[in-house]
Tab-separated table of C-alpha atoms and ligand atoms in Angstrom:
chain	number	residue	atom	x	y	z
S	259	MET	CA	9.499	38.080	-59.024
S	260	GLU	CA	10.594	37.789	-62.637
S	261	LYS	CA	13.187	35.602	-64.353
S	262	TYR	CA	14.733	35.108	-67.756
S	263	ILE	CA	14.488	31.793	-69.576
S	264	ILE	CA	17.306	31.521	-72.071
S	265	ASN	CA	18.033	28.938	-74.708
S	266	GLY	CA	21.718	29.414	-75.442
S	267	GLY	CA	23.800	28.873	-78.535
S	268	ASN	CA	22.463	31.468	-81.002
S	269	LYS	CA	24.951	33.772	-82.677
S	270	LEU	CA	24.131	37.490	-82.473
S	271	TYR	CA	23.710	39.623	-85.594
S	272	GLY	CA	22.435	43.165	-86.057
S	273	SER	CA	22.541	46.626	-84.593
S	274	VAL	CA	21.701	47.768	-81.068
S	275	LYS	CA	20.837	51.383	-80.222
S	276	ILE	CA	22.578	52.445	-77.029
S	277	GLN	CA	20.612	54.215	-74.269
S	278	SER	CA	21.742	57.363	-72.454
S	279	ALA	CA	24.152	56.576	-69.650
S	280	LYS	CA	22.482	55.553	-66.397
S	281	ASN	CA	25.397	57.058	-64.503
S	282	SER	CA	24.914	60.406	-66.262
S	283	VAL	CA	21.151	60.547	-66.108
S	284	LEU	CA	20.991	59.892	-62.337
S	285	PRO	CA	23.226	62.790	-61.193
S	286	ILE	CA	21.686	65.051	-63.855
S	287	LEU	CA	18.224	64.275	-62.470
S	288	ALA	CA	19.555	65.109	-58.992
S	289	ALA	CA	20.936	68.375	-60.420
S	290	THR	CA	17.507	69.430	-61.706
S	291	VAL	CA	16.566	70.221	-58.073
S	292	LEU	CA	18.861	73.260	-58.431
S	293	ALA	CA	17.243	74.648	-61.588
S	294	ASP	CA	14.858	77.584	-61.279
S	295	GLU	CA	13.135	76.710	-64.553
S	296	LYS	CA	11.878	73.605	-66.393
S	297	VAL	CA	14.456	71.084	-67.596
S	298	GLU	CA	13.873	68.376	-70.200
S	299	ILE	CA	16.178	65.337	-70.237
S	300	LEU	CA	16.129	63.405	-73.538
S	301	ASN	CA	16.576	59.706	-74.386
S	302	VAL	CA	16.193	58.657	-70.766
S	303	PRO	CA	16.662	54.907	-70.237
S	304	GLN	CA	13.580	52.981	-69.076
S	305	ILE	CA	15.284	51.488	-66.029
S	306	SER	CA	14.160	51.186	-62.428
S	307	ASP	CA	16.997	53.323	-61.012
S	308	VAL	CA	15.740	56.256	-63.095
S	309	LYS	CA	12.107	55.572	-62.166
S	310	ASN	CA	13.077	55.583	-58.473
S	311	MET	CA	15.041	58.818	-58.840
S	312	VAL	CA	12.026	60.449	-60.517
S	313	LYS	CA	9.805	59.209	-57.656
S	314	ILE	CA	12.169	60.808	-55.135
S	315	LEU	CA	12.067	64.104	-57.060
S	316	ALA	CA	8.272	63.967	-56.949
S	317	CYS	CA	8.414	63.399	-53.148
S	318	LEU	CA	10.581	66.533	-52.880
S	319	GLY	CA	7.764	68.457	-54.560
S	320	CYS	CA	9.235	68.663	-58.083
S	321	ARG	CA	6.730	68.280	-60.923
S	322	THR	CA	7.850	65.401	-63.150
S	323	VAL	CA	6.242	64.430	-66.458
S	324	TYR	CA	7.320	61.581	-68.766
S	325	ASP	CA	6.993	62.429	-72.447
S	326	GLY	CA	7.982	59.311	-74.409
S	327	ASP	CA	11.698	58.830	-73.747
S	328	SER	CA	12.027	62.337	-72.249
S	329	ILE	CA	11.353	63.561	-68.744
S	330	VAL	CA	10.391	67.140	-67.954
S	331	ILE	CA	11.218	68.297	-64.413
S	332	ASP	CA	9.978	71.520	-62.934
S	333	SER	CA	11.649	72.030	-59.556
S	334	SER	CA	10.211	75.492	-58.916
S	335	SER	CA	7.550	73.849	-56.728
S	336	ALA	CA	10.028	71.764	-54.635
S	337	ASP	CA	9.265	72.229	-50.939
S	338	CYS	CA	10.655	69.220	-49.058
S	339	TYR	CA	14.219	68.417	-47.975
S	340	GLU	CA	13.666	64.886	-46.643
S	341	ILE	CA	14.413	61.999	-48.997
S	342	PRO	CA	12.045	59.137	-48.127
S	343	SER	CA	13.949	56.221	-46.593
S	344	ALA	CA	12.232	53.433	-48.583
S	345	LEU	CA	13.292	55.038	-51.884
S	346	ALA	CA	16.765	56.083	-50.681
S	347	ARG	CA	17.479	52.486	-49.706
S	348	GLU	CA	16.464	51.278	-53.191
S	349	LEU	CA	18.838	53.629	-54.949
S	350	ARG	CA	22.434	54.410	-54.040
S	351	SER	CA	22.498	57.464	-56.305
S	352	SER	CA	19.931	59.081	-54.018
S	353	VAL	CA	23.011	60.224	-52.079
S	354	PHE	CA	23.756	62.692	-54.942
S	355	LEU	CA	20.622	64.502	-53.892
S	356	LEU	CA	22.324	65.519	-50.673
S	357	GLY	CA	24.488	68.159	-52.390
S	358	ALA	CA	21.593	69.444	-54.503
S	359	VAL	CA	19.023	69.483	-51.679
S	360	ILE	CA	21.356	71.170	-49.181
S	361	SER	CA	22.090	73.839	-51.779
S	362	ARG	CA	18.384	74.382	-52.434
S	363	PHE	CA	17.024	74.272	-48.844
S	364	HIS	CA	20.109	74.644	-46.608
S	365	SER	CA	18.829	71.453	-44.952
S	366	ALA	CA	18.732	67.822	-46.044
S	367	LYS	CA	17.767	64.522	-44.475
S	368	ILE	CA	18.397	61.170	-46.127
S	369	ALA	CA	18.531	57.538	-45.046
S	370	TYR	CA	21.840	55.788	-45.736
S	371	PRO	CA	21.706	54.911	-49.443
S	372	GLY	CA	21.154	51.434	-50.907
S	373	GLY	CA	21.901	50.105	-54.398
S	374	CYS	CA	23.895	47.036	-55.395
S	375	ASP	CA	25.465	45.001	-52.619
S	376	ILE	CA	28.983	45.053	-54.033
S	377	GLY	CA	30.931	46.034	-50.955
S	378	LEU	CA	30.972	48.606	-48.192
S	379	ARG	CA	30.409	51.643	-50.448
S	380	PRO	CA	31.040	54.283	-47.772
S	381	VAL	CA	29.971	57.928	-48.177
S	382	ASP	CA	32.709	59.469	-45.989
S	383	LEU	CA	34.251	61.396	-48.918
S	384	HIS	CA	30.856	62.860	-49.838
S	385	LEU	CA	30.342	64.045	-46.264
S	386	THR	CA	33.891	65.387	-45.760
S	387	GLY	CA	33.534	67.367	-48.996
S	388	LEU	CA	30.189	68.844	-47.946
S	389	LYS	CA	31.641	69.786	-44.532
S	390	ARG	CA	34.421	71.710	-46.311
S	391	LEU	CA	31.681	73.793	-47.964
S	392	GLY	CA	30.198	74.703	-44.574
S	393	VAL	CA	27.622	71.942	-44.018
S	394	GLN	CA	27.114	70.622	-40.470
S	395	ILE	CA	26.398	66.928	-40.551
S	396	SER	CA	24.960	64.620	-37.907
S	397	GLU	CA	23.830	61.022	-38.106
S	398	LYS	CA	20.792	59.677	-36.243
S	399	ASN	CA	18.806	56.421	-36.518
S	400	GLY	CA	20.280	55.559	-39.921
S	401	TYR	CA	19.717	59.072	-41.313
S	402	ILE	CA	22.262	61.632	-42.460
S	403	ILE	CA	21.091	65.101	-41.382
S	404	CYS	CA	22.683	68.181	-42.982
S	405	LYS	CA	22.287	71.868	-42.153
S	406	CYS	CA	24.066	75.056	-43.144
S	407	ASP	CA	23.563	78.829	-43.006
S	408	LYS	CA	25.414	79.413	-46.214
S	409	LEU	CA	27.522	77.276	-48.582
S	410	ARG	CA	30.995	78.712	-49.135
S	411	GLY	CA	33.452	77.590	-51.819
S	412	ASN	CA	36.617	75.862	-50.651
S	413	GLU	CA	39.437	73.625	-51.814
S	414	ILE	CA	38.658	69.917	-51.422
S	415	MET	CA	41.202	67.163	-51.882
S	416	LEU	CA	39.584	63.735	-52.318
S	417	ASP	CA	41.467	60.801	-50.764
S	418	CYS	CA	40.432	58.723	-53.779
S	419	PRO	CA	38.755	59.822	-57.022
S	420	SER	CA	35.202	58.837	-56.064
S	421	VAL	CA	32.650	59.393	-58.830
S	422	GLY	CA	29.743	59.989	-56.458
S	423	ALA	CA	31.672	62.273	-54.098
S	424	THR	CA	32.953	64.381	-57.025
S	425	GLU	CA	29.410	64.764	-58.380
S	426	ASN	CA	27.883	65.515	-54.993
S	427	ILE	CA	30.439	68.226	-54.248
S	428	MET	CA	29.904	69.749	-57.705
S	429	LEU	CA	26.172	69.926	-56.993
S	430	ALA	CA	26.636	71.518	-53.571
S	431	ALA	CA	29.229	73.996	-54.881
S	432	VAL	CA	27.439	75.212	-57.994
S	433	LYS	CA	25.450	77.905	-56.136
S	434	ALA	CA	27.897	78.335	-53.216
S	435	GLU	CA	29.499	81.701	-52.514
S	436	GLY	CA	32.943	81.899	-54.125
S	437	THR	CA	35.091	79.264	-55.803
S	438	THR	CA	35.417	75.554	-55.106
S	439	ILE	CA	38.341	73.502	-56.367
S	440	ILE	CA	38.067	69.699	-56.273
S	441	LYS	CA	41.457	67.984	-56.442
S	442	ASN	CA	41.952	64.301	-57.231
S	443	ALA	CA	38.468	64.445	-58.775
S	444	ALA	CA	37.079	61.423	-60.635
S	445	ARG	CA	37.658	61.699	-64.411
S	446	GLU	CA	34.787	59.512	-65.659
S	447	PRO	CA	33.000	60.808	-68.803
S	448	GLU	CA	29.788	61.058	-66.768
S	449	ILE	CA	31.413	63.776	-64.605
S	450	GLU	CA	32.110	65.819	-67.716
S	451	ASP	CA	28.518	65.247	-68.786
S	452	LEU	CA	27.256	66.582	-65.449
S	453	GLN	CA	29.496	69.647	-65.908
S	454	ASN	CA	28.116	70.186	-69.430
S	455	PHE	CA	24.537	69.935	-68.190
S	456	LEU	CA	25.144	72.320	-65.281
S	457	ASN	CA	26.923	74.832	-67.537
S	458	LYS	CA	24.012	74.667	-69.984
S	459	ILE	CA	21.679	75.817	-67.194
S	460	GLY	CA	24.038	78.639	-66.159
S	461	ALA	CA	26.765	77.155	-63.927
S	462	LYS	CA	30.436	78.097	-64.239
S	463	ILE	CA	32.418	74.866	-64.065
S	464	THR	CA	35.674	73.932	-65.792
S	465	GLY	CA	38.087	71.020	-65.650
S	466	ALA	CA	35.724	68.025	-65.447
S	467	GLY	CA	37.399	65.071	-67.142
S	468	SER	CA	40.709	66.081	-65.562
S	469	GLY	CA	41.762	65.572	-61.948
S	470	THR	CA	41.024	69.197	-60.974
S	471	ILE	CA	37.587	70.781	-61.251
S	472	ARG	CA	36.882	74.476	-60.642
S	473	ILE	CA	33.389	75.644	-59.743
S	474	ASP	CA	32.651	79.374	-59.532
S	475	GLY	CA	29.399	79.781	-57.623
S	476	VAL	CA	26.457	81.398	-59.433
S	477	LYS	CA	23.187	82.794	-58.077
S	478	LYS	CA	20.654	81.382	-60.516
S	479	LEU	CA	20.284	78.336	-62.746
S	480	TYR	CA	17.897	78.291	-65.687
S	481	GLY	CA	16.093	75.638	-67.770
S	482	CYS	CA	17.251	73.674	-70.815
S	483	GLU	CA	16.806	70.599	-72.968
S	484	TYR	CA	19.660	68.120	-72.540
S	485	LEU	CA	20.744	64.868	-74.182
S	486	PRO	CA	23.054	62.894	-71.850
S	487	ILE	CA	25.999	60.889	-73.228
S	488	PRO	CA	25.530	57.278	-74.364
S	489	ASP	CA	25.917	54.423	-71.890
S	490	ARG	CA	29.425	53.001	-72.280
S	491	ILE	CA	28.583	50.135	-69.921
S	492	GLU	CA	25.481	49.067	-71.852
S	493	ALA	CA	27.496	49.231	-75.099
S	494	GLY	CA	30.334	47.242	-73.521
S	495	THR	CA	27.893	44.592	-72.297
S	496	PHE	CA	26.482	44.045	-75.815
S	497	LEU	CA	29.969	43.950	-77.358
S	498	ILE	CA	31.155	41.377	-74.820
S	499	GLY	CA	27.973	39.385	-75.512
S	500	ALA	CA	28.680	39.437	-79.264
S	501	ALA	CA	32.273	38.299	-78.660
S	502	MET	CA	31.064	35.416	-76.450
S	503	CYS	CA	28.178	34.243	-78.662
S	504	GLY	CA	29.921	34.904	-81.978
S	505	GLY	CA	28.376	36.817	-84.878
S	506	GLU	CA	28.523	40.484	-85.826
S	507	VAL	CA	26.994	43.273	-83.730
S	508	VAL	CA	26.977	47.043	-84.145
S	509	ALA	CA	26.789	49.150	-80.976
S	510	ASP	CA	25.145	52.251	-82.403
S	511	GLY	CA	25.280	55.763	-80.960
S	512	ILE	CA	28.257	55.622	-78.627
S	513	TYR	CA	31.504	57.495	-77.958
S	514	PRO	CA	34.081	54.777	-78.770
S	515	GLU	CA	36.899	56.570	-76.885
S	516	ASN	CA	34.894	56.130	-73.667
S	517	ILE	CA	35.384	52.353	-73.784
S	518	SER	CA	38.817	52.128	-75.330
S	519	SER	CA	40.104	49.999	-72.411
S	520	LEU	CA	37.519	47.322	-73.308
S	521	ILE	CA	38.110	47.628	-77.051
S	522	HIS	CA	41.825	46.942	-76.509
S	523	LYS	CA	41.072	43.822	-74.474
S	524	LEU	CA	38.519	42.480	-76.970
S	525	THR	CA	41.039	42.972	-79.780
S	526	GLU	CA	43.625	40.991	-77.749
S	527	ASN	CA	40.953	38.298	-77.348
S	528	GLY	CA	40.906	37.969	-81.137
S	529	CYS	CA	37.731	39.909	-82.031
S	530	LYS	CA	37.634	41.997	-85.188
S	531	ILE	CA	36.603	45.541	-84.267
S	532	ASN	CA	35.802	48.435	-86.579
S	533	ILE	CA	35.071	51.923	-85.339
S	534	ASN	CA	33.029	54.204	-87.533
S	535	ASN	CA	32.221	57.551	-85.855
S	536	ASP	CA	29.589	56.707	-83.231
S	537	LYS	CA	29.384	53.010	-84.124
S	538	ILE	CA	31.486	50.054	-83.046
S	539	VAL	CA	31.202	46.880	-85.108
S	540	LEU	CA	32.426	43.697	-83.427
S	541	GLU	CA	32.794	40.469	-85.368
S	542	ASN	CA	33.888	37.110	-84.012
S	543	HIS	CA	33.617	33.575	-85.375
S	544	LYS	CA	36.404	31.868	-83.447
S	545	ILE	CA	37.255	30.578	-79.988
S	546	LEU	CA	38.558	33.572	-78.051
S	547	THR	CA	42.166	33.827	-76.885
S	548	SER	CA	42.676	34.585	-73.196
S	549	VAL	CA	44.368	37.754	-71.963
S	550	LYS	CA	46.765	37.239	-69.085
S	551	SER	CA	45.359	39.817	-66.695
S	552	VAL	CA	42.768	42.559	-66.323
S	553	GLU	CA	42.543	45.007	-63.424
S	554	THR	CA	39.661	47.373	-62.752
S	555	ARG	CA	40.728	50.995	-62.257
S	556	PRO	CA	39.122	54.432	-62.187
S	557	TYR	CA	38.608	55.921	-65.678
S	558	PRO	CA	40.355	55.666	-68.135
S	559	GLY	CA	41.240	52.239	-66.721
S	560	PHE	CA	39.133	49.119	-67.181
S	561	PRO	CA	35.670	49.859	-65.657
S	562	THR	CA	34.551	47.904	-62.604
S	563	ASP	CA	31.056	47.996	-64.145
S	564	LEU	CA	32.290	45.689	-66.949
S	565	GLN	CA	34.309	43.377	-64.718
S	566	ALA	CA	31.630	40.693	-64.285
S	567	GLN	CA	30.686	40.574	-67.974
S	568	TYR	CA	34.353	40.406	-68.992
S	569	THR	CA	35.108	37.673	-66.450
S	570	ALA	CA	32.277	35.639	-68.030
S	571	LEU	CA	34.025	36.102	-71.382
S	572	CYS	CA	37.383	34.957	-69.928
S	573	CYS	CA	35.654	31.749	-68.770
S	574	ILE	CA	35.258	30.559	-72.376
S	575	CYS	CA	38.637	31.728	-73.689
S	576	ASN	CA	41.380	29.364	-74.701
S	577	GLY	CA	43.797	29.747	-71.741
S	578	HIS	CA	44.075	31.283	-68.267
S	579	SER	CA	43.280	34.817	-67.036
S	580	ILE	CA	43.475	36.700	-63.751
S	581	ILE	CA	40.879	39.400	-63.116
S	582	THR	CA	41.582	41.824	-60.269
S	583	GLU	CA	38.820	43.976	-58.778
S	584	ASN	CA	40.398	47.049	-57.192
S	585	LEU	CA	37.305	49.182	-56.517
S	586	PHE	CA	34.629	47.156	-54.759
S	587	GLU	CA	35.539	44.349	-52.391
S	588	THR	CA	32.614	41.962	-52.912
S	589	ARG	CA	32.068	42.289	-56.629
S	590	PHE	CA	32.587	38.564	-57.380
S	591	LYS	CA	29.247	37.377	-55.981
S	592	TYR	CA	28.212	36.086	-59.396
S	593	VAL	CA	31.175	33.676	-59.604
S	594	PRO	CA	29.538	30.715	-57.781
S	595	GLU	CA	26.614	31.111	-60.237
S	596	LEU	CA	28.985	30.998	-63.232
S	597	ARG	CA	30.487	27.851	-61.722
S	598	LYS	CA	27.043	26.228	-61.812
S	599	MET	CA	27.216	26.818	-65.565
S	600	GLY	CA	30.529	24.980	-65.837
S	601	ALA	CA	33.011	27.835	-65.426
S	602	ASP	CA	36.352	27.120	-63.766
S	603	VAL	CA	36.963	30.191	-61.580
S	604	THR	CA	38.533	30.522	-58.131
S	605	VAL	CA	38.312	33.779	-56.184
S	606	ILE	CA	41.041	34.659	-53.702
S	607	ASP	CA	40.711	38.111	-52.119
S	608	ARG	CA	40.344	40.589	-54.964
S	609	ASN	CA	41.462	38.186	-57.708
S	610	ALA	CA	39.497	35.763	-59.864
S	611	PHE	CA	41.667	33.032	-61.375
S	612	VAL	CA	40.015	31.708	-64.527
S	613	ARG	CA	40.858	28.614	-66.566
S	614	GLY	CA	38.995	28.710	-69.852
S	615	VAL	CA	36.490	25.936	-70.611
S	616	GLU	CA	35.023	25.118	-74.000
S	617	LYS	CA	31.426	26.158	-73.273
S	618	PHE	CA	29.005	27.183	-70.542
S	619	LYS	CA	26.170	24.735	-69.971
S	620	GLY	CA	22.587	25.604	-69.050
S	621	ALA	CA	21.749	25.999	-65.335
S	622	THR	CA	19.449	27.854	-62.950
S	623	VAL	CA	21.313	30.846	-61.483
S	624	VAL	CA	20.489	33.886	-59.352
S	625	ALA	CA	21.297	37.511	-60.259
S	626	TYR	CA	22.597	39.055	-57.027
S	627	ASP	CA	23.538	42.448	-58.480
S	628	LEU	CA	23.168	44.496	-61.654
S	629	ARG	CA	26.371	43.787	-63.590
S	630	GLY	CA	26.820	40.290	-62.168
S	631	GLY	CA	23.272	39.576	-63.373
S	632	ALA	CA	24.117	40.821	-66.879
S	633	ALA	CA	27.188	38.549	-66.888
S	634	LEU	CA	24.991	35.525	-66.120
S	635	VAL	CA	22.655	36.421	-69.001
S	636	LEU	CA	25.627	36.615	-71.401
S	637	ALA	CA	26.976	33.262	-70.146
S	638	ALA	CA	23.554	31.663	-70.650
S	639	LEU	CA	23.261	33.105	-74.178
S	640	ALA	CA	26.712	31.838	-75.139
S	641	GLY	CA	26.230	28.423	-73.499
S	642	GLU	CA	24.462	25.313	-74.658
S	643	GLY	CA	21.040	24.290	-73.382
S	644	ASN	CA	18.449	26.047	-71.255
S	645	SER	CA	19.198	28.418	-68.403
S	646	GLU	CA	17.090	30.390	-65.976
S	647	VAL	CA	18.347	33.650	-64.499
S	648	ILE	CA	16.310	34.330	-61.379
S	649	ASP	CA	15.506	37.684	-59.705
S	650	ILE	CA	16.185	39.952	-62.643
S	651	SER	CA	15.017	43.082	-60.777
S	652	HIS	CA	18.717	43.935	-60.329
S	653	ILE	CA	19.247	43.797	-64.103
S	654	ASP	CA	16.231	46.082	-64.596
S	655	ARG	CA	18.033	48.736	-62.529
S	656	GLY	CA	20.467	49.413	-65.362
S	657	TYR	CA	19.419	47.852	-68.688
S	658	GLY	CA	16.318	49.204	-70.469
S	659	SER	CA	14.496	46.733	-72.769
S	660	PHE	CA	17.396	44.287	-72.294
S	661	GLU	CA	15.636	41.170	-73.583
S	662	TYR	CA	13.991	43.050	-76.503
S	663	LYS	CA	17.356	44.334	-77.654
S	664	LEU	CA	18.922	40.862	-77.297
S	665	ARG	CA	16.028	39.186	-79.133
S	666	LYS	CA	16.426	41.667	-81.996
S	667	LEU	CA	20.000	40.411	-82.324
S	668	GLY	CA	18.767	36.810	-82.533
S	669	ALA	CA	18.997	35.680	-78.898
S	670	ASP	CA	16.422	33.252	-77.504
S	671	ILE	CA	15.441	34.947	-74.217
S	672	VAL	CA	12.053	35.515	-72.583
S	673	ARG	CA	10.943	37.199	-69.365
S	674	VAL	CA	8.612	35.208	-67.166
S	675	THR	CA	6.764	36.264	-64.019
S	676	VAL	CA	6.880	33.630	-61.266
X	25	UD1	C1	29.853	55.096	-59.398
X	25	UD1	C2	28.912	54.417	-60.364
X	25	UD1	C3	29.109	52.910	-60.327
X	25	UD1	C4	30.562	52.577	-60.581
X	25	UD1	C5	31.490	53.382	-59.673
X	25	UD1	C6	32.963	53.236	-60.019
X	25	UD1	C7	26.971	55.861	-60.425
X	25	UD1	C8	25.506	56.001	-60.138
X	25	UD1	N1	27.537	54.728	-60.001
X	25	UD1	O1	29.545	54.588	-58.100
X	25	UD1	O2	28.299	52.336	-61.341
X	25	UD1	O3	30.758	51.205	-60.315
X	25	UD1	O4	31.185	54.781	-59.762
X	25	UD1	O5	33.201	53.580	-61.346
X	25	UD1	O6	27.573	56.693	-61.063
X	25	UD1	N2	34.731	55.414	-51.694
X	25	UD1	C9	35.094	55.708	-50.400
X	25	UD1	N3	34.414	56.709	-49.748
X	25	UD1	C10	33.401	57.413	-50.340
X	25	UD1	C11	33.046	57.101	-51.665
X	25	UD1	C12	33.729	56.103	-52.322
X	25	UD1	O7	35.987	55.095	-49.844
X	25	UD1	O8	32.833	58.298	-49.697
X	25	UD1	C13	35.441	54.332	-52.425
X	25	UD1	C14	34.513	53.151	-52.739
X	25	UD1	O9	34.416	52.244	-51.667
X	25	UD1	C15	35.185	52.541	-53.952
X	25	UD1	C16	35.791	53.759	-54.667
X	25	UD1	O10	35.813	54.807	-53.709
X	25	UD1	O11	36.243	51.702	-53.554
X	25	UD1	C17	35.029	54.184	-55.892
X	25	UD1	O12	33.694	54.445	-55.538
X	25	UD1	P1	32.862	55.604	-56.244
X	25	UD1	O13	33.654	56.124	-57.409
X	25	UD1	O14	32.409	56.575	-55.222
X	25	UD1	O15	31.606	54.814	-56.788
X	25	UD1	P2	30.108	55.313	-56.811
X	25	UD1	O16	30.043	56.790	-57.016
X	25	UD1	O17	29.387	54.719	-55.659
């Protein structure tokens, strides 16, 4: 097991290069199963979720080669439709493979997916969508088993705009016979990125980014080189960190409009923010002012993936805040850990009631999930004294070179194996 040892109190100065979005790269890697030729994905983040997805592709018989920050995938040799249970349980996004694998082999078998323990995270919408395309689904001994003679386009209305279900249906529909329309589709930028990737290899998809997506089935998909969009959550995490620690940080290589909900909040908190094309510069030298309330919502609302980091920020604002988590029911697991660091937070149902304190103080805390773990790191960096953040494997799922990037900005953080 590994942990971070952090000596808090340093201000952050400098520029941080943002990685490609984890939540784009994972479905795009799943989509490569559908390509009939070699695909190269550029600027891939060095994170364990991606490594696990690449391992699953290799188990399916795809040839995968890392070339620096790129991965080349040749799926022409794929010959297996069973996703190994140990890997599927490590990685929730393995469920995206269902749509791609069923399209490729007309059969798929996968163990119920894992990932962060942030609530129930059902897959009913994924399965209902696949059934509408003609897939027969059964469940046995913790496995989802899918079969079909032929995939046929259909109209699918999602009960809620699930990111994963939208992506899975897109993947199953791309080579289906006829037209598929997804209504109440998720509008996250990563969905549009998946559309752009699929269209680059020959798909016919329109509407991603809006609530209605149209997929006209095609027979063949080709190869390409593709650069996924920047990671708005990684960028948001560094900006929140800069606001909490003070200093001046440039998030470099991002699409600022993709995190405008956060930028608005940070401006209300009193940070000075300048946007210059693909760079956001955040400067803060003062005690932050609290915002009254923040609610997580599907895009373009405030992202649930920044909720924990932003709650940590609210803890050291001057005043009270209420943070409401509308997407995942147990996404406040990090709160008792923040309390060990001196935060004054009470969670009732889906709301965290925060009274700002002057500073976090050093403590030993446990990272129970990816974004909650990142929030603890930011609290430790902004606090006074020494902290240890234990079990950082969750953080490694989503942040590549996290401590290197933080150290470059002036943070005192080291990784230790215990
Ligand atoms: C994706 C992101 C995750 C992010 C989340 C919400 C990836 C790899 N992960 O997760 O980082 O936190 O979007 O922005 O892209 N739901 C159902 N039934 C389903 C599917 C979802 O009820 O079949 C519900 C969920 O319980 C949740 C809501 O829909 O309340 C949103 O979940 P969803 O958008 O599917 O999240 P993920 O795709 O799992």
